[in-house]
mmCIF file of C-alpha atoms and ligand atoms in Angstrom:
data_model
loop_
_atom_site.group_PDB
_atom_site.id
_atom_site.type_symbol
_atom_site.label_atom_id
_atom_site.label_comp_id
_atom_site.label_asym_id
_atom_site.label_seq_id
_atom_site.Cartn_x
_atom_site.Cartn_y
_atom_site.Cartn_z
ATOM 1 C CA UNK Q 22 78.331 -24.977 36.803
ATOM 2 C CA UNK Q 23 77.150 -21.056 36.356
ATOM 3 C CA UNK Q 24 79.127 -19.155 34.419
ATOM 4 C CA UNK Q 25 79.610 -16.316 36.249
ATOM 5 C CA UNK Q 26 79.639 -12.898 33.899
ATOM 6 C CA UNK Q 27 80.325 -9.375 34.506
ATOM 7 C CA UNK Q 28 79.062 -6.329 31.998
ATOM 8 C CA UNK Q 29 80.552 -3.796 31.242
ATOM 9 C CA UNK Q 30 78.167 -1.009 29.631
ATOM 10 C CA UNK Q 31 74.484 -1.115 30.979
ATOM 11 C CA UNK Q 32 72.532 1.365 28.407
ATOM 12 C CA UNK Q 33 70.305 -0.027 26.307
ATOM 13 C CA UNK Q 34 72.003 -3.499 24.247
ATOM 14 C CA UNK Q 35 73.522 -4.308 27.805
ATOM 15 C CA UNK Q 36 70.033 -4.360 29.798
ATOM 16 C CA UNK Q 37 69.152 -6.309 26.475
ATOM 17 C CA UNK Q 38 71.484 -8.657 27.234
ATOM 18 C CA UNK Q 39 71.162 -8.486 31.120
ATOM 19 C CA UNK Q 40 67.315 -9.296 30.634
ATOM 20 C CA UNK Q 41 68.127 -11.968 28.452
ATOM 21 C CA UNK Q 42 70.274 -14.380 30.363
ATOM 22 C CA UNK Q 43 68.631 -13.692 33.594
ATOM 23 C CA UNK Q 44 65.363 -14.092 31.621
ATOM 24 C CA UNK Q 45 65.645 -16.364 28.816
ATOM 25 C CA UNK Q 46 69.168 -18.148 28.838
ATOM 26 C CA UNK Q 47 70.284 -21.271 30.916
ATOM 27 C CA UNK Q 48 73.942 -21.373 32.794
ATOM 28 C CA UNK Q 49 74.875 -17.981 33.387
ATOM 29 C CA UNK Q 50 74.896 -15.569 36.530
ATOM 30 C CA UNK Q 51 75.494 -11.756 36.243
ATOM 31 C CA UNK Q 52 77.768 -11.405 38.997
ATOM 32 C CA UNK Q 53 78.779 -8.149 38.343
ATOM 33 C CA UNK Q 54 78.154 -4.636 36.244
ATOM 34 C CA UNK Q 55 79.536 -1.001 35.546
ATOM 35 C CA UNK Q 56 78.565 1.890 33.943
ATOM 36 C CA UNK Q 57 80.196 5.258 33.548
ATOM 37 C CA UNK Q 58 76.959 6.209 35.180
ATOM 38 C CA UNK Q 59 77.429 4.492 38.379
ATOM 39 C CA UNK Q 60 73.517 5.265 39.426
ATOM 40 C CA UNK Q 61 72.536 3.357 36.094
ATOM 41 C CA UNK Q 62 74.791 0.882 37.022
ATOM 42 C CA UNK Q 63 73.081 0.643 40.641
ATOM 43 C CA UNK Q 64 70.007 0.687 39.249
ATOM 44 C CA UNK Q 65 70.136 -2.066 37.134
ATOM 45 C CA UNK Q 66 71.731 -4.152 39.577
ATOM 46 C CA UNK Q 67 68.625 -3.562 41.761
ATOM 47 C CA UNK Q 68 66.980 -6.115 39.850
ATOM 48 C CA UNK Q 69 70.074 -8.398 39.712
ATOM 49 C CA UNK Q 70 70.888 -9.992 43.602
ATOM 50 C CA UNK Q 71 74.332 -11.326 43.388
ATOM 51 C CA UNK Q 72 75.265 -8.265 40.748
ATOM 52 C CA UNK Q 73 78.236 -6.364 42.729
ATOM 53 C CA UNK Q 74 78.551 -2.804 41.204
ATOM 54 C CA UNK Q 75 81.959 -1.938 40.298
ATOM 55 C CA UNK Q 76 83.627 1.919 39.678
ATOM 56 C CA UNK Q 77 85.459 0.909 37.073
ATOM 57 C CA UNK Q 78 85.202 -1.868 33.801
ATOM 58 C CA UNK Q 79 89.099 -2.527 34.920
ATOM 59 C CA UNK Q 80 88.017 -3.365 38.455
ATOM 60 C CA UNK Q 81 85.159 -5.556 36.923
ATOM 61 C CA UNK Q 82 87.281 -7.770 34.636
ATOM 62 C CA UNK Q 83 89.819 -8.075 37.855
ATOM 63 C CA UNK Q 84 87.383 -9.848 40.321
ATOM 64 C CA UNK Q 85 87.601 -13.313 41.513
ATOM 65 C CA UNK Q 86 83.993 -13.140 41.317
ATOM 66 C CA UNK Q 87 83.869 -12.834 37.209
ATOM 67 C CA UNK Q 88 84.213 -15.799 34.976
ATOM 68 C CA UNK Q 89 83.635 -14.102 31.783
ATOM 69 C CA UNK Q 90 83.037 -10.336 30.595
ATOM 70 C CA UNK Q 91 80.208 -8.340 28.230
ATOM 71 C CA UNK Q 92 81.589 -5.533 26.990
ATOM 72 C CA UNK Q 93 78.595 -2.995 26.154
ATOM 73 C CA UNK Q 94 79.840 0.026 26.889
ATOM 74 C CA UNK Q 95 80.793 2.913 23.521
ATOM 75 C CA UNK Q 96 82.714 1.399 20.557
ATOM 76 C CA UNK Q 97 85.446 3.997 21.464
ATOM 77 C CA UNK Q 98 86.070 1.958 24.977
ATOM 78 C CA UNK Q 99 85.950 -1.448 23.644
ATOM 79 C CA UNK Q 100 89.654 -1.522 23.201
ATOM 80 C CA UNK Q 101 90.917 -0.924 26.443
ATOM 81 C CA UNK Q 102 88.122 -3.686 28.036
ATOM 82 C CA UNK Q 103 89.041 -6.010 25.423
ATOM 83 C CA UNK Q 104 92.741 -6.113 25.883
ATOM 84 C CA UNK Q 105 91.805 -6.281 29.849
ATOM 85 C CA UNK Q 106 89.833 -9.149 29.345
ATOM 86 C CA UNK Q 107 92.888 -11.007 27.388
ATOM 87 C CA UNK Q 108 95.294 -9.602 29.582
ATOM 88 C CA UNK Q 109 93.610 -11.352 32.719
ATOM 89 C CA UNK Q 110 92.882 -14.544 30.090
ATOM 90 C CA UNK Q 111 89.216 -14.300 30.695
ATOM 91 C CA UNK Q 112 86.759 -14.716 27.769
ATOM 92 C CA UNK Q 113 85.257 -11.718 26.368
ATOM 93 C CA UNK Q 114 81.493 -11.218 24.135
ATOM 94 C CA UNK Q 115 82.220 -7.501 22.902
ATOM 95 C CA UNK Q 116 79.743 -6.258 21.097
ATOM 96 C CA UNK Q 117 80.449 -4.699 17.552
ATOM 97 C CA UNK Q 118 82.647 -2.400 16.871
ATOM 98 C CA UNK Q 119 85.476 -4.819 18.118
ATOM 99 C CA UNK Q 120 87.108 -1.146 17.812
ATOM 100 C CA UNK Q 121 86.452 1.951 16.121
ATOM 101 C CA UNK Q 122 90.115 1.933 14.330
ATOM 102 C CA UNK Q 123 91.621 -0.605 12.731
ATOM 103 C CA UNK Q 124 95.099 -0.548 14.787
ATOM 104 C CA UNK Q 125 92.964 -1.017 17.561
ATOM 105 C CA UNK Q 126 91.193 -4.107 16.304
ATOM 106 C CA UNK Q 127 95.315 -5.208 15.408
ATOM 107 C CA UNK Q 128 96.352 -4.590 18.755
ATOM 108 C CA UNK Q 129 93.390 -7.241 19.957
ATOM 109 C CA UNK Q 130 94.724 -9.186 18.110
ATOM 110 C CA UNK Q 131 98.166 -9.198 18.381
ATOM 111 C CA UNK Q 132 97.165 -9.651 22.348
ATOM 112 C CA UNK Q 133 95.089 -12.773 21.614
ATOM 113 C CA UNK Q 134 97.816 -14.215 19.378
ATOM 114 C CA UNK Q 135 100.317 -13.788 21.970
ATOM 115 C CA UNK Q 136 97.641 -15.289 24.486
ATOM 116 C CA UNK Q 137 97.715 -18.288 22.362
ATOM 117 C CA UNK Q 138 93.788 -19.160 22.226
ATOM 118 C CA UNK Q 139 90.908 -17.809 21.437
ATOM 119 C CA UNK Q 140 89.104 -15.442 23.871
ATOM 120 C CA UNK Q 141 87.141 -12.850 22.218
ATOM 121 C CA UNK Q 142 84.119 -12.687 20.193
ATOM 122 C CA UNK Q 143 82.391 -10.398 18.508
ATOM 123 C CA UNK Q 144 78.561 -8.949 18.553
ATOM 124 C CA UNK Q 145 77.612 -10.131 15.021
ATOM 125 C CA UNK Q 146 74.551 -11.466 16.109
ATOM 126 C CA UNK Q 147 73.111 -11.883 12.113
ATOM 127 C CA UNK Q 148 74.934 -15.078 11.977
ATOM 128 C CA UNK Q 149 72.335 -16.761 14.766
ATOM 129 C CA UNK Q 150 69.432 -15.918 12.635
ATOM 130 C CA UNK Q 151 68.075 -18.989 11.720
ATOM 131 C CA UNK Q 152 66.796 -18.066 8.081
ATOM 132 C CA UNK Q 153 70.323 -16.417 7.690
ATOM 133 C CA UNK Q 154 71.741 -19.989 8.697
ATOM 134 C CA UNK Q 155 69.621 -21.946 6.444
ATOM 135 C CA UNK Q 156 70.447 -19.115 4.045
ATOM 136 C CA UNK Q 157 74.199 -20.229 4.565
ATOM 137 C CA UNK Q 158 73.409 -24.387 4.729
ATOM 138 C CA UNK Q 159 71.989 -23.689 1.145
ATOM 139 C CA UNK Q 160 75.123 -21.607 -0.252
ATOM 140 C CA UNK Q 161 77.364 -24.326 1.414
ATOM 141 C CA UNK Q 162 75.390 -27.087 0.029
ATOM 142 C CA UNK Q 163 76.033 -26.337 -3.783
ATOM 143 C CA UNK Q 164 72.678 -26.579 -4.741
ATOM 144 C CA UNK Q 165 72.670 -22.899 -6.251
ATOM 145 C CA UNK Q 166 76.009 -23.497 -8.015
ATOM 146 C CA UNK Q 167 79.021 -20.858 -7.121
ATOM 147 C CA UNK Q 168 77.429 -17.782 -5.876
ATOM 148 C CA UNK Q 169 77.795 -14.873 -8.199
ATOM 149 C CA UNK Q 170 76.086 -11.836 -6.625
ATOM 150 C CA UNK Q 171 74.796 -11.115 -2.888
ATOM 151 C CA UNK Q 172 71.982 -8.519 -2.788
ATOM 152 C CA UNK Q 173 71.823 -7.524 0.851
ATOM 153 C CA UNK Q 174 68.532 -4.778 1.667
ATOM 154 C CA UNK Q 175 68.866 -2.967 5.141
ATOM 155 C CA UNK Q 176 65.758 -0.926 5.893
ATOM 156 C CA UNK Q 177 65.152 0.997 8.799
ATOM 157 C CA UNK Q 178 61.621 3.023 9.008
ATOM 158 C CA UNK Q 179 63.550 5.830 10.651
ATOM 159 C CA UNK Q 180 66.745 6.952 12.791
ATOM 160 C CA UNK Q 181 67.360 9.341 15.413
ATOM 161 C CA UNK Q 182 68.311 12.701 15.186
ATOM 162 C CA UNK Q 183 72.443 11.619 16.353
ATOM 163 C CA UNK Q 184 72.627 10.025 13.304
ATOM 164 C CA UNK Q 185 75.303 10.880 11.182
ATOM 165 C CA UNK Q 186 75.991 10.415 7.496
ATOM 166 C CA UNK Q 187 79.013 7.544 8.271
ATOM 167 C CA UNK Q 188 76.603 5.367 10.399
ATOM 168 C CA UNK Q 189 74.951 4.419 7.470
ATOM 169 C CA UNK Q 190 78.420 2.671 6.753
ATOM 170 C CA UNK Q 191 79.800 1.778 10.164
ATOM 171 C CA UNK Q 192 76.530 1.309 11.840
ATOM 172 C CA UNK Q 193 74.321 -0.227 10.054
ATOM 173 C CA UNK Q 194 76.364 -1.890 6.824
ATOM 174 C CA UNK Q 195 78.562 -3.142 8.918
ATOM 175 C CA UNK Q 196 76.282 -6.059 9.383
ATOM 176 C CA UNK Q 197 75.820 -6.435 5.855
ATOM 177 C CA UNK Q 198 79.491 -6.658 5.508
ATOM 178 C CA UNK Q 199 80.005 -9.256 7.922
ATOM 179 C CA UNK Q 200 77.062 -11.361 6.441
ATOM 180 C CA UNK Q 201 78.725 -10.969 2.933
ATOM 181 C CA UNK Q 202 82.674 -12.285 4.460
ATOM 182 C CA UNK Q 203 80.651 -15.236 6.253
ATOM 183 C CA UNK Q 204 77.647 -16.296 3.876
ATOM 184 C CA UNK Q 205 80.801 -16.209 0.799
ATOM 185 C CA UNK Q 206 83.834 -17.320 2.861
ATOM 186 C CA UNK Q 207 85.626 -15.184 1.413
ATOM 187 C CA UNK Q 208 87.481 -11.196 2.047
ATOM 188 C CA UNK Q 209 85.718 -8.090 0.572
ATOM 189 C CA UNK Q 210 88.587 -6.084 -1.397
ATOM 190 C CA UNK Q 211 87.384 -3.454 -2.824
ATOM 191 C CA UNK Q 212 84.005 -0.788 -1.987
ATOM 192 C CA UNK Q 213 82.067 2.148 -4.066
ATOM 193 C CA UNK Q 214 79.496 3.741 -2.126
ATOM 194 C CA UNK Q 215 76.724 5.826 -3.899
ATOM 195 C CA UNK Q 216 74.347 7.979 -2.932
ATOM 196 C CA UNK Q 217 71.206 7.672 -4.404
ATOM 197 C CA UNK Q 218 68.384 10.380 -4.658
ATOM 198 C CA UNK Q 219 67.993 11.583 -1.197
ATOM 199 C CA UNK Q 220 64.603 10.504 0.552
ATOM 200 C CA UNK Q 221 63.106 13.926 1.971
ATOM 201 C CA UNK Q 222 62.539 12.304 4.826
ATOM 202 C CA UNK Q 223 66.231 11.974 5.356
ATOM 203 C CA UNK Q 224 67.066 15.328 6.617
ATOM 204 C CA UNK Q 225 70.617 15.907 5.357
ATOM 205 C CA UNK Q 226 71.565 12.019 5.433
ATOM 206 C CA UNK Q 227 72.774 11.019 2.563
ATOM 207 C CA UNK Q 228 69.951 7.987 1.885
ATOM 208 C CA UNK Q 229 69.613 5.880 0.470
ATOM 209 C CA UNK Q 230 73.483 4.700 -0.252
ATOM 210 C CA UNK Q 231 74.111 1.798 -2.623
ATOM 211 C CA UNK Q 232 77.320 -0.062 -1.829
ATOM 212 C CA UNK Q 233 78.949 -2.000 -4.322
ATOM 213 C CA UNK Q 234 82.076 -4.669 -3.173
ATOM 214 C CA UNK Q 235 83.688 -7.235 -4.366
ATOM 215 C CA UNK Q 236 84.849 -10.578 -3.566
ATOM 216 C CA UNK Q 237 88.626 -12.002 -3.900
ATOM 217 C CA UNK Q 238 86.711 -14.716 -6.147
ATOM 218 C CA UNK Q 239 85.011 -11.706 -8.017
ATOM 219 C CA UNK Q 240 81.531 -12.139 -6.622
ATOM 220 C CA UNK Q 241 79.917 -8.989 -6.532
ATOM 221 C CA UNK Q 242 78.253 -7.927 -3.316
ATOM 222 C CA UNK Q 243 75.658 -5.155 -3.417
ATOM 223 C CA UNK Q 244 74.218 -3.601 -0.032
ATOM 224 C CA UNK Q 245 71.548 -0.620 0.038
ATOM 225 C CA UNK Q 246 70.923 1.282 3.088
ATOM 226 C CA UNK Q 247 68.004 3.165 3.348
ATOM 227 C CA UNK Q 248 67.291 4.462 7.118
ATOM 228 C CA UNK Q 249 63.785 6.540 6.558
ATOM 229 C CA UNK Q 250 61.652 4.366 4.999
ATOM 230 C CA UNK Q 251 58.977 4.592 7.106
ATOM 231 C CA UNK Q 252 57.209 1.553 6.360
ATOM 232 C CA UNK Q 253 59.061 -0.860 8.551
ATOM 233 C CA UNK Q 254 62.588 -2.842 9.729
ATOM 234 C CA UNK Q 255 63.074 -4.839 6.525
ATOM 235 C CA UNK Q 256 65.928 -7.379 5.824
ATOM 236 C CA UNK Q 257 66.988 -8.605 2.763
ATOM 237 C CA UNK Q 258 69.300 -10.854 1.113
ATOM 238 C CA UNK Q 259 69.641 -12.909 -1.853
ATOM 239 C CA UNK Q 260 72.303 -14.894 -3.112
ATOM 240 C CA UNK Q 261 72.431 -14.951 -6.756
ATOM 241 C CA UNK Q 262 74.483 -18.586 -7.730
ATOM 242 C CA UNK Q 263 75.239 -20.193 -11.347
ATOM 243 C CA UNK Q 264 72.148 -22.288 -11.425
ATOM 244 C CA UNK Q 265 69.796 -20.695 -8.979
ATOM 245 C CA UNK Q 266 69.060 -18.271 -6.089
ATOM 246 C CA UNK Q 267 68.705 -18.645 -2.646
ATOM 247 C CA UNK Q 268 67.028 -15.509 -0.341
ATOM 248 C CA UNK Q 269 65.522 -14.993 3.004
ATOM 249 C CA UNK Q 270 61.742 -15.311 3.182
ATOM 250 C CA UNK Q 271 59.340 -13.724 5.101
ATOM 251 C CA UNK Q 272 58.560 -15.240 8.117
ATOM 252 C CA UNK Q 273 55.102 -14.157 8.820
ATOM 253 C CA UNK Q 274 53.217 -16.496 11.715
ATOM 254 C CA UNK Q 275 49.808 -15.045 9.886
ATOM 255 C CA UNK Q 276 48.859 -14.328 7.020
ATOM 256 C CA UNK Q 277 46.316 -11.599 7.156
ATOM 257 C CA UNK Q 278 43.722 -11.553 3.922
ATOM 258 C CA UNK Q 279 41.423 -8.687 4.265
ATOM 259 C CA UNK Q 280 39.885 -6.131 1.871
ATOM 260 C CA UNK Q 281 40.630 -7.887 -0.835
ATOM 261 C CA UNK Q 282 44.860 -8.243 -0.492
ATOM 262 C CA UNK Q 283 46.861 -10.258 1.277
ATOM 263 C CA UNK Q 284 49.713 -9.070 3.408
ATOM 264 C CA UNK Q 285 51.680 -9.620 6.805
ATOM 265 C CA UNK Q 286 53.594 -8.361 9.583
ATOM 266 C CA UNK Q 287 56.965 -6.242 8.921
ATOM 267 C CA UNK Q 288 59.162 -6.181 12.206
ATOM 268 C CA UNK Q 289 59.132 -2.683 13.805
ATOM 269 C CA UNK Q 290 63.004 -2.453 14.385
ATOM 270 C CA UNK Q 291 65.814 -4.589 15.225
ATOM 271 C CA UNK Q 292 64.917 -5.726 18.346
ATOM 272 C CA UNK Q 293 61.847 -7.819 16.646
ATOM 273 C CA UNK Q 294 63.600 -8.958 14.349
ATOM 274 C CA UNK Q 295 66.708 -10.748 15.594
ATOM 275 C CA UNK Q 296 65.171 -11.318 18.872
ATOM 276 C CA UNK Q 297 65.982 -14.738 18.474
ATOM 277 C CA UNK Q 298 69.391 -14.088 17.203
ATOM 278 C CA UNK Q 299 70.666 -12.605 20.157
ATOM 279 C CA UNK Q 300 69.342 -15.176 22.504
ATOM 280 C CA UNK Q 301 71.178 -17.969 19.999
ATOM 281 C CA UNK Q 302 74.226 -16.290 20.048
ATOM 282 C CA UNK Q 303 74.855 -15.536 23.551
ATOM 283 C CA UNK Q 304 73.344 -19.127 24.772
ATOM 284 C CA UNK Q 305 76.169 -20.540 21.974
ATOM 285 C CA UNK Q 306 78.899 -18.440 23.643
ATOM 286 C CA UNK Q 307 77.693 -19.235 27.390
ATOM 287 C CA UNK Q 308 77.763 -23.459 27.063
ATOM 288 C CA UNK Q 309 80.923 -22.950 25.044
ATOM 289 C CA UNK Q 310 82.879 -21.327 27.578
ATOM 290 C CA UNK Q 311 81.146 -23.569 30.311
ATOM 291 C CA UNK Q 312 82.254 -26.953 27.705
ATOM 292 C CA UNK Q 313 86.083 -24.945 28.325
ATOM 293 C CA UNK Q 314 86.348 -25.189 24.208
ATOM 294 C CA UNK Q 315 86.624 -21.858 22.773
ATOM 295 C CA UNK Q 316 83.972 -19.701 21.085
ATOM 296 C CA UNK Q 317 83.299 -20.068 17.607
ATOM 297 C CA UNK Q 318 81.577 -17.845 17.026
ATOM 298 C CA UNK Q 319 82.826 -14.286 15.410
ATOM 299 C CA UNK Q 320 86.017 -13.372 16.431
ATOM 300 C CA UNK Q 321 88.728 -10.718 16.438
ATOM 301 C CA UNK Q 322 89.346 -11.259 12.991
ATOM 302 C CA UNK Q 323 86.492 -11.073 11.748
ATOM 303 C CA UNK Q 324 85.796 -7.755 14.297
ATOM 304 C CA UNK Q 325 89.302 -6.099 12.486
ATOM 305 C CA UNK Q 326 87.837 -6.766 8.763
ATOM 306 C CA UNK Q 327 85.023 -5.205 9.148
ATOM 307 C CA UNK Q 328 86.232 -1.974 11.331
ATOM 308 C CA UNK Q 329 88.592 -2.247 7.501
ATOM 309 C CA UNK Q 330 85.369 -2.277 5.329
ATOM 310 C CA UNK Q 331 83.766 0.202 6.894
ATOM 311 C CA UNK Q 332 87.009 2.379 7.257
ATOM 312 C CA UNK Q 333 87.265 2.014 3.188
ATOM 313 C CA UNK Q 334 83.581 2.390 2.691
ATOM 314 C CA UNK Q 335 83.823 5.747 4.612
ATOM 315 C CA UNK Q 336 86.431 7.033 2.922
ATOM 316 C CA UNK Q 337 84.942 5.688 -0.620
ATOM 317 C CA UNK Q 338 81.124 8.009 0.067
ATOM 318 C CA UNK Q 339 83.798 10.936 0.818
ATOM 319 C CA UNK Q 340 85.794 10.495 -2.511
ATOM 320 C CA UNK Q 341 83.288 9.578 -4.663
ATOM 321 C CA UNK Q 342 85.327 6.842 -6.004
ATOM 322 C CA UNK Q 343 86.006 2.732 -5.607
ATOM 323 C CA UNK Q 344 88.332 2.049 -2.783
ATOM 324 C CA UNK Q 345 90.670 -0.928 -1.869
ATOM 325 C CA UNK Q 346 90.263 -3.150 1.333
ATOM 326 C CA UNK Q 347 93.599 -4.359 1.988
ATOM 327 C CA UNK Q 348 93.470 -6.452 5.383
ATOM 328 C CA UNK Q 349 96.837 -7.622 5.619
ATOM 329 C CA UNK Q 350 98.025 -11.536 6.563
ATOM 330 C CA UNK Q 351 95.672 -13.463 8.549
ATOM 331 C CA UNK Q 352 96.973 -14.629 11.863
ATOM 332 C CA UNK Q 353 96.634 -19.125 12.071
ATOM 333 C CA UNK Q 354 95.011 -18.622 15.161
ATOM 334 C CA UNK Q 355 91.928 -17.798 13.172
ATOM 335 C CA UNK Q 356 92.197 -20.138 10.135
ATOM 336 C CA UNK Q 357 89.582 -22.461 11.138
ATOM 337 C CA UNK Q 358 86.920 -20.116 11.841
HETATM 338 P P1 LIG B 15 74.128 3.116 25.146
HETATM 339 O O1 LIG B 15 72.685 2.885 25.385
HETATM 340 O O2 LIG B 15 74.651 4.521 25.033
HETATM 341 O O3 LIG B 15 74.908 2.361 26.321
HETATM 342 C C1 LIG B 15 76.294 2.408 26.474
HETATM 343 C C2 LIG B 15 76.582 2.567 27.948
HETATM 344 O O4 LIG B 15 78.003 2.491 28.145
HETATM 345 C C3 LIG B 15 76.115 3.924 28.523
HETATM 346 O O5 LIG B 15 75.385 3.716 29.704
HETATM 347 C C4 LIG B 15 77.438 4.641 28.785
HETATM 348 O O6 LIG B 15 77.344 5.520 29.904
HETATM 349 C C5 LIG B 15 78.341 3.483 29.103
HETATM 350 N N1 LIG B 15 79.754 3.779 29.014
HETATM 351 C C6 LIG B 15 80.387 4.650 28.177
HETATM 352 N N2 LIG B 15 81.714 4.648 28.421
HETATM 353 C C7 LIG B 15 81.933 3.755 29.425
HETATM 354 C C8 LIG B 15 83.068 3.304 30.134
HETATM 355 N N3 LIG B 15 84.298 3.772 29.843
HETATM 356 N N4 LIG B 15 82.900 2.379 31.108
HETATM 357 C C9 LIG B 15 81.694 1.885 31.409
HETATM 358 N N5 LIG B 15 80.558 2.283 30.773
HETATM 359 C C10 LIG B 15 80.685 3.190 29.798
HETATM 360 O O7 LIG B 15 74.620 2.373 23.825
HETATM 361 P P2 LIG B 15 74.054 0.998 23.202
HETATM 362 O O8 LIG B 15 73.054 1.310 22.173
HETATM 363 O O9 LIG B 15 73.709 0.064 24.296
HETATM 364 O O10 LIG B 15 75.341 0.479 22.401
HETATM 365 C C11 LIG B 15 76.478 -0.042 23.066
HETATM 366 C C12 LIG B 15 77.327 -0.833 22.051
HETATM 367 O O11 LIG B 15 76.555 -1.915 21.547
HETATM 368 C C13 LIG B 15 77.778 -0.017 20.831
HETATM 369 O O12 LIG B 15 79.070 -0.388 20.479
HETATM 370 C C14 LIG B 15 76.772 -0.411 19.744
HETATM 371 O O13 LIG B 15 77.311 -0.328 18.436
HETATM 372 C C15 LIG B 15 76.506 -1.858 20.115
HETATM 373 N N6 LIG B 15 75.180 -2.337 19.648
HETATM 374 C C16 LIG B 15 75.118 -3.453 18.869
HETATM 375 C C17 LIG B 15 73.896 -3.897 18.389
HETATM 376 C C18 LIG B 15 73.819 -5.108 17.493
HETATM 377 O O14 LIG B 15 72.915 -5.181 16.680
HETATM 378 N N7 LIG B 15 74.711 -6.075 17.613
HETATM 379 C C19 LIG B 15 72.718 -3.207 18.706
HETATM 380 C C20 LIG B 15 72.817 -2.083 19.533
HETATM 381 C C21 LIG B 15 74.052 -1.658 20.011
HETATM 382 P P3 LIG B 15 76.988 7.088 29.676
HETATM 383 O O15 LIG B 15 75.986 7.165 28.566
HETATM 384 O O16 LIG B 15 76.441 7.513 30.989
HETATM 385 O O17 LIG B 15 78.265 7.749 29.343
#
């Protein structure tokens, strides 16, 4: 059976995503698209020859034709295709922010609840990385003891000139904070965020930031941001446990020795880098929904906490001062996940 999808949002992660089941992925259809720039919307469907083109993501997530929905559109919009997408009890890949506002991300999933199963999940694409899963066997394996501290380094060589001083937090950390709740099983509940001697390269960012949170357990988690550093897309993280350490390596496929050094290749952004990821995750989600069990991958929950992290990490670079995550009760629907 093809599972027949429809996306909502073509700019640039949505063609990503386009290309990549048409391209790489096994199962899947796009059977429909919209953009809020219907002539984008055309145009990428020119490549795509069952794709119908639809006015609006409403219309999209209505159609007989659509078995499952994308959402790729502006975080701002997610909320209204999300609760669509539950509303006509159709599964839903949104990519991250679940929602920009926390009551938002609680509305999801007070819809889901009430839906009774799971149906959405979210774009935290990390988790498909496969050193960041052997990362995670190693942590759940005991063999560093309890973990203690999580270093987490997220390097960008540079950003563009929309870039505003919260992305930092809600853009880019964001990931760190999800890897953090999933590689420790546990909730963040507290965040300082720091600014560190600006890099001149920076503009009037504050960068780098140094984020310090902490664990219920107590495990410290600390997370540096640093979007100008010119020399590359670098991704750390290193879990420091009571009888070891466990951190990603570099995966170089050669190792270059030449004038007397050794050295290797540093991804050039994102895209290089978690290439793989994305492919991973959406294949995961696509023979999931075609199995009929539901995702298992990321879901509303785990959207809400960290629209909450980011809300307190925000409002912790503005104060100056530590700030509490408070999340609230956790619904049952997502205790196994
Ligand atoms: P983008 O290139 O600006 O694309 C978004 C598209 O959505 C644009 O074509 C926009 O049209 C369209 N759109 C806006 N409102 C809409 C609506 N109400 N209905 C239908 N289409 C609408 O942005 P992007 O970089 O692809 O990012 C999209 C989302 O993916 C963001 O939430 C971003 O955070 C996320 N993302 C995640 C990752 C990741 O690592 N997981 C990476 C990149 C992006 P107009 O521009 O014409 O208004």
């Amino acid at each position: 059976m093809t599972l027949n999808i429809g996306v909502i949002g073509t700019g640039m992660i949505g063609q990503t995503h386009i290309r990549c089941i048409t391209q790489a992925l096994s199962g899947a259809a796009i059977a429909a698209v919209s953009d809020a720039n219907r002539d984008l919307a055309k145009e990428v469907a020119n490549d795509l020859p069952d794709a119908e083109v639809f006015d609006a993501g409403q219309e999209l997530i209505e159609s007989d034709h659509v078995d499952a929905v994308i959402v790729t559109s502006w975080g701002s919009t997610h909320e209204e295709f999300v609760l669509a997408s539950i509303a006509a009890g159709k599964p839903v890949f949104c990519e991250k922010p679940l929602a920009t506002e926390a009551a938002a991300c609680r509305r999801i999933i007070d819809a889901e609840v009430a839906h009774g199963s799971r149906l959405v999940q979210v774009g935290f694409m990390r988790r498909y990385d496969v050193a960041y899963r052997v990362l995670k066997t190693v942590v759940d394996s005991g063999e560093i003891g309890a973990p203690l501290i999580y270093y987490s380094g997220h390097r960008n060589p540079e950003v563009p000139g929309s870039y505003t001083r919260e992305m930092a937090i809600v853009d880019t950390a964001v990931h760190d904070f999800d890897m953090a709740r999933w590689l420790l099983g546990e909730e963040l509940v507290g965040i300082r965020v720091l600014p560190a001697k600006r890099n001149s390269r920076g503009g009037e960012l504050l960068d780098p930031l140094l984020m310090i949170l902490e664990s219920e357990s107590g495990v410290l988690v600390n997370v540096e941001t640093s979007v100008n550093i010119a020399y590359g897309y670098d991704i750390r993280g290193e879990v420091v446990g009571e009888t070891g350490t466990a951190s990603l390596a570099d995966r170089n496929l050669v190792d270059i020795r030449s004038a007397g050094a050794r050295s290797g290749r540093i991804p050039a952004d994102w895209r290089e880098r978690f290439v793989g990821a994305f492919d991973t995750e959406l294949q995961e989600w696509i023979d999931a929904i075609a199995s009929g069990v539901a995702p298992t991958g990321p879901n509303s929950w785990d959207g809400y906490a960290a629209t909450v992290v980011c809300d307190a990490g925000v409002e912790s670079l503005a104060a100056g001062d530590r700030v509490a995550i408070a999340l609230g009760t956790k619904p049952a629907l997502y205790d196994s996940h």
